[in-house]
mmCIF file of C-alpha atoms and ligand atoms in Angstrom:
data_model
loop_
_atom_site.group_PDB
_atom_site.id
_atom_site.type_symbol
_atom_site.label_atom_id
_atom_site.label_comp_id
_atom_site.label_asym_id
_atom_site.label_seq_id
_atom_site.Cartn_x
_atom_site.Cartn_y
_atom_site.Cartn_z
ATOM 1 C CA MET A 1 -38.978 51.077 86.884
ATOM 2 C CA ALA A 2 -38.719 51.201 90.656
ATOM 3 C CA HIS A 3 -36.016 53.265 92.353
ATOM 4 C CA LYS A 4 -33.887 51.047 94.561
ATOM 5 C CA VAL A 5 -33.010 52.992 97.676
ATOM 6 C CA THR A 6 -31.083 51.942 100.764
ATOM 7 C CA LEU A 7 -33.168 52.742 103.835
ATOM 8 C CA ILE A 8 -31.530 53.224 107.227
ATOM 9 C CA PRO A 9 -34.288 53.916 109.782
ATOM 10 C CA GLY A 10 -31.677 54.611 112.497
ATOM 11 C CA ASP A 11 -32.581 54.720 116.186
ATOM 12 C CA GLY A 12 -34.248 57.056 118.699
ATOM 13 C CA ILE A 13 -36.945 58.904 116.722
ATOM 14 C CA GLY A 14 -35.406 57.530 113.480
ATOM 15 C CA PRO A 15 -37.798 54.597 112.931
ATOM 16 C CA GLU A 16 -40.869 56.760 113.657
ATOM 17 C CA VAL A 17 -40.003 59.580 111.272
ATOM 18 C CA THR A 18 -38.724 57.148 108.637
ATOM 19 C CA GLN A 19 -41.952 55.161 108.705
ATOM 20 C CA ALA A 20 -43.979 58.354 108.285
ATOM 21 C CA VAL A 21 -41.854 59.480 105.347
ATOM 22 C CA VAL A 22 -41.874 56.104 103.597
ATOM 23 C CA ARG A 23 -45.682 56.027 103.799
ATOM 24 C CA ILE A 24 -45.809 59.415 102.088
ATOM 25 C CA LEU A 25 -43.245 58.464 99.437
ATOM 26 C CA GLU A 26 -45.180 55.285 98.677
ATOM 27 C CA ALA A 27 -48.251 57.423 97.925
ATOM 28 C CA THR A 28 -46.521 59.681 95.381
ATOM 29 C CA GLY A 29 -47.014 57.254 92.510
ATOM 30 C CA VAL A 30 -43.241 56.738 92.232
ATOM 31 C CA LYS A 31 -42.241 53.067 92.538
ATOM 32 C CA TRP A 32 -39.757 52.147 95.255
ATOM 33 C CA GLU A 33 -37.746 49.145 96.264
ATOM 34 C CA TRP A 34 -36.396 49.710 99.752
ATOM 35 C CA GLU A 35 -33.342 47.854 101.042
ATOM 36 C CA ARG A 36 -33.656 48.296 104.780
ATOM 37 C CA TYR A 37 -30.660 48.085 107.132
ATOM 38 C CA ALA A 38 -29.936 48.665 110.793
ATOM 39 C CA ALA A 39 -26.851 50.703 111.753
ATOM 40 C CA GLY A 40 -25.148 51.625 115.016
ATOM 41 C CA ALA A 41 -25.845 49.926 118.348
ATOM 42 C CA GLU A 42 -28.867 48.078 116.946
ATOM 43 C CA ALA A 43 -26.813 46.604 114.083
ATOM 44 C CA PHE A 44 -24.076 45.576 116.511
ATOM 45 C CA GLU A 45 -26.568 43.534 118.533
ATOM 46 C CA ILE A 46 -27.792 41.694 115.445
ATOM 47 C CA PHE A 47 -24.690 41.402 113.241
ATOM 48 C CA GLY A 48 -21.774 42.112 115.589
ATOM 49 C CA GLU A 49 -20.895 45.099 113.348
ATOM 50 C CA TYR A 50 -21.899 48.745 113.696
ATOM 51 C CA ILE A 51 -22.204 49.081 109.935
ATOM 52 C CA PRO A 52 -22.979 45.687 108.379
ATOM 53 C CA GLY A 53 -21.047 44.825 105.205
ATOM 54 C CA GLU A 54 -24.397 44.391 103.401
ATOM 55 C CA LEU A 55 -25.267 48.005 104.159
ATOM 56 C CA TYR A 56 -22.095 49.261 102.497
ATOM 57 C CA GLU A 57 -22.760 47.013 99.501
ATOM 58 C CA SER A 58 -26.355 48.199 99.258
ATOM 59 C CA ILE A 59 -25.334 51.881 99.102
ATOM 60 C CA GLU A 60 -22.582 51.069 96.619
ATOM 61 C CA ARG A 61 -25.148 49.351 94.406
ATOM 62 C CA ASN A 62 -28.063 51.783 94.744
ATOM 63 C CA LYS A 63 -26.046 55.038 94.968
ATOM 64 C CA VAL A 64 -28.885 56.583 96.971
ATOM 65 C CA ALA A 65 -29.868 56.198 100.623
ATOM 66 C CA LEU A 66 -32.501 57.706 102.888
ATOM 67 C CA LYS A 67 -31.305 57.719 106.468
ATOM 68 C CA GLY A 68 -32.801 58.352 109.888
ATOM 69 C CA PRO A 69 -30.567 59.600 112.706
ATOM 70 C CA VAL A 70 -28.199 57.238 114.510
ATOM 71 C CA THR A 71 -27.063 57.795 118.111
ATOM 72 C CA THR A 72 -23.338 58.331 118.699
ATOM 73 C CA PRO A 73 -22.024 57.707 122.223
ATOM 74 C CA VAL A 74 -20.432 60.751 123.893
ATOM 75 C CA GLY A 75 -16.821 60.719 125.108
ATOM 76 C CA GLY A 76 -16.106 57.104 124.116
ATOM 77 C CA GLY A 77 -17.681 54.082 122.444
ATOM 78 C CA PHE A 78 -17.980 53.509 118.723
ATOM 79 C CA LYS A 79 -17.192 56.053 116.042
ATOM 80 C CA SER A 80 -20.079 58.051 114.564
ATOM 81 C CA ILE A 81 -21.927 55.989 111.944
ATOM 82 C CA ASN A 82 -22.870 59.209 110.178
ATOM 83 C CA VAL A 83 -19.293 60.450 109.877
ATOM 84 C CA THR A 84 -18.114 56.955 108.859
ATOM 85 C CA LEU A 85 -20.659 56.695 106.022
ATOM 86 C CA ARG A 86 -19.856 60.202 104.782
ATOM 87 C CA LYS A 87 -16.151 59.348 104.666
ATOM 88 C CA LYS A 88 -16.586 55.881 103.210
ATOM 89 C CA PHE A 89 -18.606 57.166 100.235
ATOM 90 C CA ASP A 90 -16.695 60.448 100.043
ATOM 91 C CA LEU A 91 -19.907 62.452 100.466
ATOM 92 C CA TYR A 92 -18.006 65.695 100.545
ATOM 93 C CA ALA A 93 -20.888 68.167 100.296
ATOM 94 C CA ASN A 94 -23.423 68.563 103.058
ATOM 95 C CA PHE A 95 -26.252 70.639 101.651
ATOM 96 C CA ARG A 96 -28.809 72.151 104.037
ATOM 97 C CA PRO A 97 -31.475 74.594 102.858
ATOM 98 C CA ILE A 98 -33.028 76.726 105.620
ATOM 99 C CA LYS A 99 -36.401 78.108 104.582
ATOM 100 C CA ASN A 100 -39.568 79.064 106.454
ATOM 101 C CA LEU A 101 -42.692 77.055 105.805
ATOM 102 C CA PRO A 102 -45.925 78.981 105.203
ATOM 103 C CA GLY A 103 -48.151 79.358 108.250
ATOM 104 C CA LEU A 104 -45.393 78.649 110.725
ATOM 105 C CA GLU A 105 -44.605 81.855 112.558
ATOM 106 C CA THR A 106 -41.073 82.208 113.871
ATOM 107 C CA ARG A 107 -39.077 85.182 115.084
ATOM 108 C CA TYR A 108 -37.566 85.398 111.626
ATOM 109 C CA PRO A 109 -40.067 85.228 108.758
ATOM 110 C CA GLY A 110 -38.912 84.837 105.183
ATOM 111 C CA VAL A 111 -35.499 83.293 105.840
ATOM 112 C CA ASP A 112 -33.987 81.648 102.772
ATOM 113 C CA LEU A 113 -30.468 80.450 103.453
ATOM 114 C CA ILE A 114 -28.313 77.706 101.987
ATOM 115 C CA ILE A 115 -25.668 76.016 104.107
ATOM 116 C CA VAL A 116 -22.893 74.214 102.264
ATOM 117 C CA ARG A 117 -20.764 72.324 104.760
ATOM 118 C CA GLU A 118 -17.559 70.456 103.965
ATOM 119 C CA ASN A 119 -18.360 66.929 105.080
ATOM 120 C CA THR A 120 -15.212 64.799 105.162
ATOM 121 C CA GLU A 121 -12.371 66.745 106.764
ATOM 122 C CA GLY A 122 -11.623 69.277 109.495
ATOM 123 C CA GLU A 123 -11.920 68.103 113.090
ATOM 124 C CA TYR A 124 -14.105 65.184 111.964
ATOM 125 C CA VAL A 125 -11.238 63.099 110.608
ATOM 126 C CA GLY A 126 -11.214 61.452 114.040
ATOM 127 C CA LEU A 127 -7.444 61.691 114.557
ATOM 128 C CA GLU A 128 -7.145 62.062 118.323
ATOM 129 C CA HIS A 129 -4.589 60.643 120.695
ATOM 130 C CA GLU A 130 -3.285 61.016 124.209
ATOM 131 C CA VAL A 131 0.227 62.435 124.161
ATOM 132 C CA VAL A 132 0.802 61.884 127.885
ATOM 133 C CA PRO A 133 -1.847 61.546 130.605
ATOM 134 C CA GLY A 134 -3.615 64.886 130.846
ATOM 135 C CA VAL A 135 -2.655 66.007 127.344
ATOM 136 C CA VAL A 136 -4.530 65.026 124.191
ATOM 137 C CA GLU A 137 -4.148 66.118 120.617
ATOM 138 C CA SER A 138 -6.935 66.292 118.044
ATOM 139 C CA LEU A 139 -5.951 66.948 114.463
ATOM 140 C CA LYS A 140 -7.848 69.198 112.127
ATOM 141 C CA VAL A 141 -7.122 68.313 108.532
ATOM 142 C CA ILE A 142 -7.825 70.792 105.742
ATOM 143 C CA THR A 143 -6.732 69.960 102.223
ATOM 144 C CA GLU A 144 -6.571 71.914 98.996
ATOM 145 C CA LYS A 145 -8.564 69.205 97.243
ATOM 146 C CA GLY A 146 -11.291 69.106 99.910
ATOM 147 C CA SER A 147 -11.585 72.879 100.168
ATOM 148 C CA THR A 148 -11.606 73.445 96.420
ATOM 149 C CA ARG A 149 -14.278 70.885 95.649
ATOM 150 C CA ILE A 150 -16.658 72.134 98.359
ATOM 151 C CA ALA A 151 -16.208 75.717 97.162
ATOM 152 C CA GLN A 152 -16.829 74.521 93.610
ATOM 153 C CA PHE A 153 -20.015 72.780 94.775
ATOM 154 C CA ALA A 154 -21.260 75.969 96.463
ATOM 155 C CA PHE A 155 -20.548 78.186 93.461
ATOM 156 C CA ASP A 156 -21.995 75.698 90.966
ATOM 157 C CA TYR A 157 -25.147 75.489 93.060
ATOM 158 C CA ALA A 158 -25.359 79.273 93.372
ATOM 159 C CA ARG A 159 -25.041 79.814 89.640
ATOM 160 C CA LYS A 160 -27.514 77.063 88.754
ATOM 161 C CA HIS A 161 -30.134 78.256 91.239
ATOM 162 C CA GLY A 162 -29.700 82.013 90.932
ATOM 163 C CA ARG A 163 -28.228 82.540 94.406
ATOM 164 C CA LYS A 164 -26.583 85.938 94.657
ATOM 165 C CA LYS A 165 -23.874 85.759 97.283
ATOM 166 C CA ILE A 166 -21.562 83.300 99.025
ATOM 167 C CA HIS A 167 -19.898 83.975 102.374
ATOM 168 C CA SER A 168 -16.940 81.802 103.363
ATOM 169 C CA ILE A 169 -17.019 81.404 107.132
ATOM 170 C CA HIS A 170 -13.665 80.959 108.844
ATOM 171 C CA LYS A 171 -11.330 81.555 111.756
ATOM 172 C CA ALA A 172 -8.239 82.236 109.675
ATOM 173 C CA ASN A 173 -7.174 85.003 112.050
ATOM 174 C CA ILE A 174 -6.278 82.229 114.531
ATOM 175 C CA MET A 175 -5.971 79.078 112.393
ATOM 176 C CA LYS A 176 -3.909 80.837 109.799
ATOM 177 C CA LEU A 177 -2.744 77.748 107.946
ATOM 178 C CA SER A 178 -5.821 75.506 107.958
ATOM 179 C CA ASP A 179 -8.599 78.058 107.642
ATOM 180 C CA GLY A 180 -6.200 80.133 105.568
ATOM 181 C CA LEU A 181 -5.998 77.322 103.020
ATOM 182 C CA PHE A 182 -9.783 76.931 103.031
ATOM 183 C CA LEU A 183 -10.144 80.643 102.184
ATOM 184 C CA LYS A 184 -7.404 80.572 99.578
ATOM 185 C CA CYS A 185 -9.171 77.768 97.725
ATOM 186 C CA ALA A 186 -12.580 79.471 97.984
ATOM 187 C CA ARG A 187 -11.144 82.744 96.611
ATOM 188 C CA LYS A 188 -9.617 80.924 93.667
ATOM 189 C CA VAL A 189 -12.889 79.200 92.817
ATOM 190 C CA ALA A 190 -14.760 82.513 93.255
ATOM 191 C CA GLU A 191 -12.644 84.071 90.490
ATOM 192 C CA GLY A 192 -14.393 81.791 87.994
ATOM 193 C CA PHE A 193 -17.833 83.059 89.102
ATOM 194 C CA PRO A 194 -17.989 86.828 88.574
ATOM 195 C CA ASP A 195 -21.802 86.533 88.566
ATOM 196 C CA VAL A 196 -21.839 85.407 92.237
ATOM 197 C CA GLN A 197 -20.711 87.872 94.921
ATOM 198 C CA TYR A 198 -18.094 86.560 97.321
ATOM 199 C CA ALA A 199 -17.360 87.684 100.886
ATOM 200 C CA GLU A 200 -15.718 86.336 104.043
ATOM 201 C CA HIS A 201 -16.803 86.517 107.679
ATOM 202 C CA ILE A 202 -15.160 85.230 110.838
ATOM 203 C CA ILE A 203 -17.197 82.472 112.489
ATOM 204 C CA ASP A 204 -17.832 84.154 115.857
ATOM 205 C CA ASN A 205 -18.980 87.370 114.221
ATOM 206 C CA THR A 206 -21.125 85.297 111.840
ATOM 207 C CA CYS A 207 -23.080 83.786 114.760
ATOM 208 C CA MET A 208 -23.869 87.266 116.064
ATOM 209 C CA GLN A 209 -24.673 88.604 112.579
ATOM 210 C CA LEU A 210 -26.977 85.662 111.895
ATOM 211 C CA VAL A 211 -29.010 86.248 115.039
ATOM 212 C CA MET A 212 -29.134 90.022 114.449
ATOM 213 C CA ASN A 213 -29.998 89.858 110.754
ATOM 214 C CA PRO A 214 -29.995 86.523 108.899
ATOM 215 C CA TYR A 215 -31.271 88.273 105.758
ATOM 216 C CA GLN A 216 -27.825 89.667 105.002
ATOM 217 C CA TYR A 217 -26.704 86.123 104.076
ATOM 218 C CA ASP A 218 -27.626 83.991 101.091
ATOM 219 C CA THR A 219 -25.285 80.991 100.925
ATOM 220 C CA LEU A 220 -22.821 80.051 103.663
ATOM 221 C CA LEU A 221 -19.740 78.004 102.804
ATOM 222 C CA LEU A 222 -18.247 76.378 105.890
ATOM 223 C CA GLU A 223 -15.744 73.831 107.103
ATOM 224 C CA ASN A 224 -17.125 70.703 108.731
ATOM 225 C CA LEU A 225 -17.345 71.756 112.414
ATOM 226 C CA TYR A 226 -18.495 75.325 111.752
ATOM 227 C CA GLY A 227 -21.143 73.991 109.367
ATOM 228 C CA ASP A 228 -22.376 71.510 111.946
ATOM 229 C CA ILE A 229 -22.831 74.178 114.605
ATOM 230 C CA VAL A 230 -24.201 76.928 112.380
ATOM 231 C CA SER A 231 -26.770 74.502 110.901
ATOM 232 C CA ASP A 232 -28.443 74.029 114.286
ATOM 233 C CA LEU A 233 -28.338 77.780 114.933
ATOM 234 C CA CYS A 234 -30.017 78.444 111.585
ATOM 235 C CA ALA A 235 -32.589 75.684 112.204
ATOM 236 C CA ALA A 236 -33.981 77.927 114.953
ATOM 237 C CA PHE A 237 -34.859 80.602 112.357
ATOM 238 C CA VAL A 238 -37.426 78.361 110.723
ATOM 239 C CA GLY A 239 -38.925 76.572 113.725
ATOM 240 C CA GLY A 240 -36.258 74.183 114.970
ATOM 241 C CA LEU A 241 -34.535 70.921 114.181
ATOM 242 C CA GLY A 242 -37.768 69.151 113.318
ATOM 243 C CA LEU A 243 -37.834 71.045 110.032
ATOM 244 C CA VAL A 244 -34.436 71.281 108.387
ATOM 245 C CA PRO A 245 -33.472 68.776 105.695
ATOM 246 C CA GLY A 246 -30.073 67.719 104.505
ATOM 247 C CA ALA A 247 -28.272 65.905 101.724
ATOM 248 C CA ASN A 248 -24.797 64.359 101.822
ATOM 249 C CA ILE A 249 -23.592 64.423 98.252
ATOM 250 C CA GLY A 250 -20.564 62.781 96.664
ATOM 251 C CA VAL A 251 -19.470 62.094 93.125
ATOM 252 C CA ASP A 252 -21.173 58.676 92.950
ATOM 253 C CA CYS A 253 -23.533 58.405 95.913
ATOM 254 C CA ALA A 254 -25.849 60.541 97.996
ATOM 255 C CA ILE A 255 -27.366 59.993 101.433
ATOM 256 C CA PHE A 256 -30.380 62.076 102.399
ATOM 257 C CA GLU A 257 -30.961 62.731 106.092
ATOM 258 C CA ALA A 258 -32.350 65.411 108.387
ATOM 259 C CA VAL A 259 -30.035 67.785 110.243
ATOM 260 C CA HIS A 260 -31.377 66.598 113.593
ATOM 261 C CA GLY A 261 -30.168 63.683 115.693
ATOM 262 C CA SER A 262 -31.938 60.738 117.314
ATOM 263 C CA ALA A 263 -33.666 62.960 119.938
ATOM 264 C CA PRO A 264 -33.690 60.361 122.747
ATOM 265 C CA ASP A 265 -35.750 62.759 124.904
ATOM 266 C CA ILE A 266 -38.822 62.274 122.702
ATOM 267 C CA ALA A 267 -38.141 58.845 121.133
ATOM 268 C CA GLY A 268 -40.837 56.165 121.062
ATOM 269 C CA LYS A 269 -43.677 58.582 121.879
ATOM 270 C CA ASP A 270 -44.991 59.248 118.365
ATOM 271 C CA ILE A 271 -44.438 62.987 118.831
ATOM 272 C CA ALA A 272 -41.352 63.677 116.669
ATOM 273 C CA ASN A 273 -41.777 65.962 113.692
ATOM 274 C CA PRO A 274 -41.088 64.045 110.458
ATOM 275 C CA THR A 275 -40.891 67.270 108.378
ATOM 276 C CA ALA A 276 -37.084 67.425 108.330
ATOM 277 C CA LEU A 277 -36.767 63.904 106.975
ATOM 278 C CA LEU A 278 -39.689 64.468 104.617
ATOM 279 C CA GLN A 279 -38.004 67.564 103.188
ATOM 280 C CA SER A 280 -34.794 65.501 102.886
ATOM 281 C CA ALA A 281 -36.860 62.987 100.905
ATOM 282 C CA VAL A 282 -38.018 65.862 98.674
ATOM 283 C CA LEU A 283 -34.343 66.634 97.993
ATOM 284 C CA MET A 284 -33.917 62.930 97.173
ATOM 285 C CA LEU A 285 -36.851 63.027 94.738
ATOM 286 C CA HIS A 286 -35.232 65.982 92.938
ATOM 287 C CA HIS A 287 -31.927 64.072 92.887
ATOM 288 C CA LEU A 288 -33.744 61.142 91.255
ATOM 289 C CA ASP A 289 -35.332 63.485 88.688
ATOM 290 C CA GLU A 290 -38.778 62.810 90.141
ATOM 291 C CA THR A 291 -39.604 66.493 90.022
ATOM 292 C CA ALA A 292 -43.393 66.149 89.837
ATOM 293 C CA ALA A 293 -43.458 63.890 92.909
ATOM 294 C CA ALA A 294 -41.088 66.234 94.759
ATOM 295 C CA GLU A 295 -43.377 69.178 94.082
ATOM 296 C CA LYS A 296 -46.445 67.169 95.049
ATOM 297 C CA VAL A 297 -45.002 66.262 98.454
ATOM 298 C CA GLN A 298 -43.684 69.764 99.117
ATOM 299 C CA LYS A 299 -47.033 71.303 98.203
ATOM 300 C CA ALA A 300 -48.935 68.900 100.466
ATOM 301 C CA LEU A 301 -46.516 69.623 103.302
ATOM 302 C CA GLU A 302 -46.966 73.365 102.849
ATOM 303 C CA THR A 303 -50.753 72.958 102.793
ATOM 304 C CA VAL A 304 -50.659 71.148 106.134
ATOM 305 C CA TYR A 305 -48.516 73.923 107.646
ATOM 306 C CA ALA A 306 -50.638 76.690 106.158
ATOM 307 C CA GLU A 307 -53.803 75.097 107.600
ATOM 308 C CA ARG A 308 -52.154 74.822 111.039
ATOM 309 C CA LYS A 309 -54.617 72.118 112.094
ATOM 310 C CA THR A 310 -52.347 69.074 112.326
ATOM 311 C CA LEU A 311 -48.923 70.201 113.480
ATOM 312 C CA THR A 312 -46.556 68.420 115.854
ATOM 313 C CA ARG A 313 -45.741 69.735 119.329
ATOM 314 C CA ASP A 314 -42.316 71.179 118.522
ATOM 315 C CA VAL A 315 -44.058 73.751 116.315
ATOM 316 C CA GLY A 316 -46.973 74.455 118.619
ATOM 317 C CA GLY A 317 -49.442 71.747 117.565
ATOM 318 C CA HIS A 318 -50.820 68.624 119.230
ATOM 319 C CA ALA A 319 -50.565 66.007 116.478
ATOM 320 C CA GLY A 320 -48.445 62.880 116.667
ATOM 321 C CA THR A 321 -45.908 61.786 114.054
ATOM 322 C CA SER A 322 -48.269 59.402 112.294
ATOM 323 C CA GLN A 323 -51.210 61.799 112.503
ATOM 324 C CA PHE A 324 -49.081 64.471 110.839
ATOM 325 C CA ALA A 325 -48.170 61.989 108.087
ATOM 326 C CA ASP A 326 -51.896 61.220 107.633
ATOM 327 C CA ALA A 327 -52.548 64.939 107.117
ATOM 328 C CA VAL A 328 -49.825 65.197 104.463
ATOM 329 C CA LEU A 329 -51.237 62.098 102.745
ATOM 330 C CA ALA A 330 -54.732 63.610 102.794
ATOM 331 C CA ALA A 331 -53.383 66.868 101.325
ATOM 332 C CA MET A 332 -51.699 64.908 98.546
HETATM 333 P P1 NAI B 401 -30.981 66.087 118.502
HETATM 334 O O1 NAI B 401 -31.026 66.741 117.189
HETATM 335 O O2 NAI B 401 -31.272 64.633 118.539
HETATM 336 O O3 NAI B 401 -32.014 66.818 119.512
HETATM 337 C C1 NAI B 401 -31.871 68.178 119.889
HETATM 338 C C2 NAI B 401 -33.231 68.721 120.359
HETATM 339 O O4 NAI B 401 -34.092 68.854 119.219
HETATM 340 C C3 NAI B 401 -33.963 67.788 121.315
HETATM 341 O O5 NAI B 401 -34.657 68.554 122.263
HETATM 342 C C4 NAI B 401 -34.950 67.037 120.418
HETATM 343 O O6 NAI B 401 -36.094 66.590 121.085
HETATM 344 C C5 NAI B 401 -35.272 68.087 119.362
HETATM 345 N N1 NAI B 401 -35.578 67.447 118.069
HETATM 346 C C6 NAI B 401 -34.692 66.898 117.216
HETATM 347 N N2 NAI B 401 -35.311 66.395 116.164
HETATM 348 C C7 NAI B 401 -36.621 66.608 116.345
HETATM 349 C C8 NAI B 401 -37.800 66.277 115.593
HETATM 350 N N3 NAI B 401 -37.723 65.632 114.415
HETATM 351 N N4 NAI B 401 -38.993 66.633 116.080
HETATM 352 C C9 NAI B 401 -39.096 67.307 117.250
HETATM 353 N N5 NAI B 401 -38.029 67.643 118.009
HETATM 354 C C10 NAI B 401 -36.801 67.279 117.556
HETATM 355 O O7 NAI B 401 -29.553 66.397 119.111
HETATM 356 P P2 NAI B 401 -28.775 65.732 120.344
HETATM 357 O O8 NAI B 401 -29.715 65.507 121.482
HETATM 358 O O9 NAI B 401 -27.614 66.594 120.526
HETATM 359 O O10 NAI B 401 -28.255 64.338 119.806
HETATM 360 C C11 NAI B 401 -28.858 63.079 120.084
HETATM 361 C C12 NAI B 401 -28.073 62.001 119.385
HETATM 362 O O11 NAI B 401 -28.207 62.118 117.975
HETATM 363 C C13 NAI B 401 -26.561 62.005 119.678
HETATM 364 O O12 NAI B 401 -26.162 60.673 119.882
HETATM 365 C C14 NAI B 401 -25.951 62.557 118.405
HETATM 366 O O13 NAI B 401 -24.656 62.077 118.202
HETATM 367 C C15 NAI B 401 -26.914 62.013 117.362
HETATM 368 N N6 NAI B 401 -26.928 62.775 116.115
HETATM 369 C C16 NAI B 401 -27.070 62.069 114.960
HETATM 370 C C17 NAI B 401 -27.142 62.722 113.767
HETATM 371 C C18 NAI B 401 -27.330 61.907 112.528
HETATM 372 O O14 NAI B 401 -27.622 60.716 112.611
HETATM 373 N N7 NAI B 401 -27.161 62.489 111.372
HETATM 374 C C19 NAI B 401 -27.068 64.194 113.681
HETATM 375 C C20 NAI B 401 -26.989 64.848 114.955
HETATM 376 C C21 NAI B 401 -26.908 64.143 116.132
#
């Protein structure tokens, strides 16, 4: 039976990397039925809605989506499509593995980090208002429920996959109540996992520690904003944003997307690296219990990196997006 998956190509480099990844997925032997939808500015032009009702219904039906990046206007305009989808489907866990690929030399070889980012609360609740001209307030919302379930997700993952240590990253020295609650919940969950070490680091120190010695960390548990920022920092360990995958996971649904954005600076040139979305698709294959196909794609991807003949420009090669996809297909 075919897997029905909602496909959101997105904008900027989204359609290019999505096309490359879909070609590779189609060649795995797994059967797919894609339900393709526009979102963001493109959807507004066609449907008069930033997220068409049919897109919501499609995700509700299929429970799984593969998504390219969608541009969010800065300082005004419509609300982030990404944040809206995560909230709508209560995709509370943002899971981002950071791991070097063979053959790709970076300043930090052998990094193997897991980022678990709370995905529905914090500063991303979008509650901002102008109190009086010149004064605005932006609310950060941290709840016991939200903090407990993300900590539970991190510890469950650690136990299941043999991860040794979880660091909660916080600023509870300043945000005593909000980050304090986040820590309190994490500590409580940690008590049920004596087999996983638990520690806490302050966010600013963490950034320095990561750059000095990322190997001291195993799994990072972070609130929404800290997780967003630290993800991009950690992407640099393994070669940049073109590489790091992500999964937004809820109780019922999951949306798989790269950490990177729509990269308008390189859009439409067939030079974007599709690896991040491809590795997100590998996470999706595991989620769908298509383990053999997941391993096949990952192995082909690693072969292409190890050979170093057909890499994209962001990682020192000369290949285009589609040429890179051809190489992965040939390796498969
Ligand atoms: P970005 O991630 O789009 O780009 C940052 C830098 O990384 C750029 O130099 C870009 O060329 C490079 N880069 C990113 N992905 C790459 C790839 N696959 N291959 C090669 N190079 C790549 O971040 P930026 O510029 O801050 O954001 C652009 C837009 O994307 C914004 O509107 C932002 O809101 C949106 N965005 C969307 C996300 C999503 O849909 N999940 C996530 C992050 C940002």
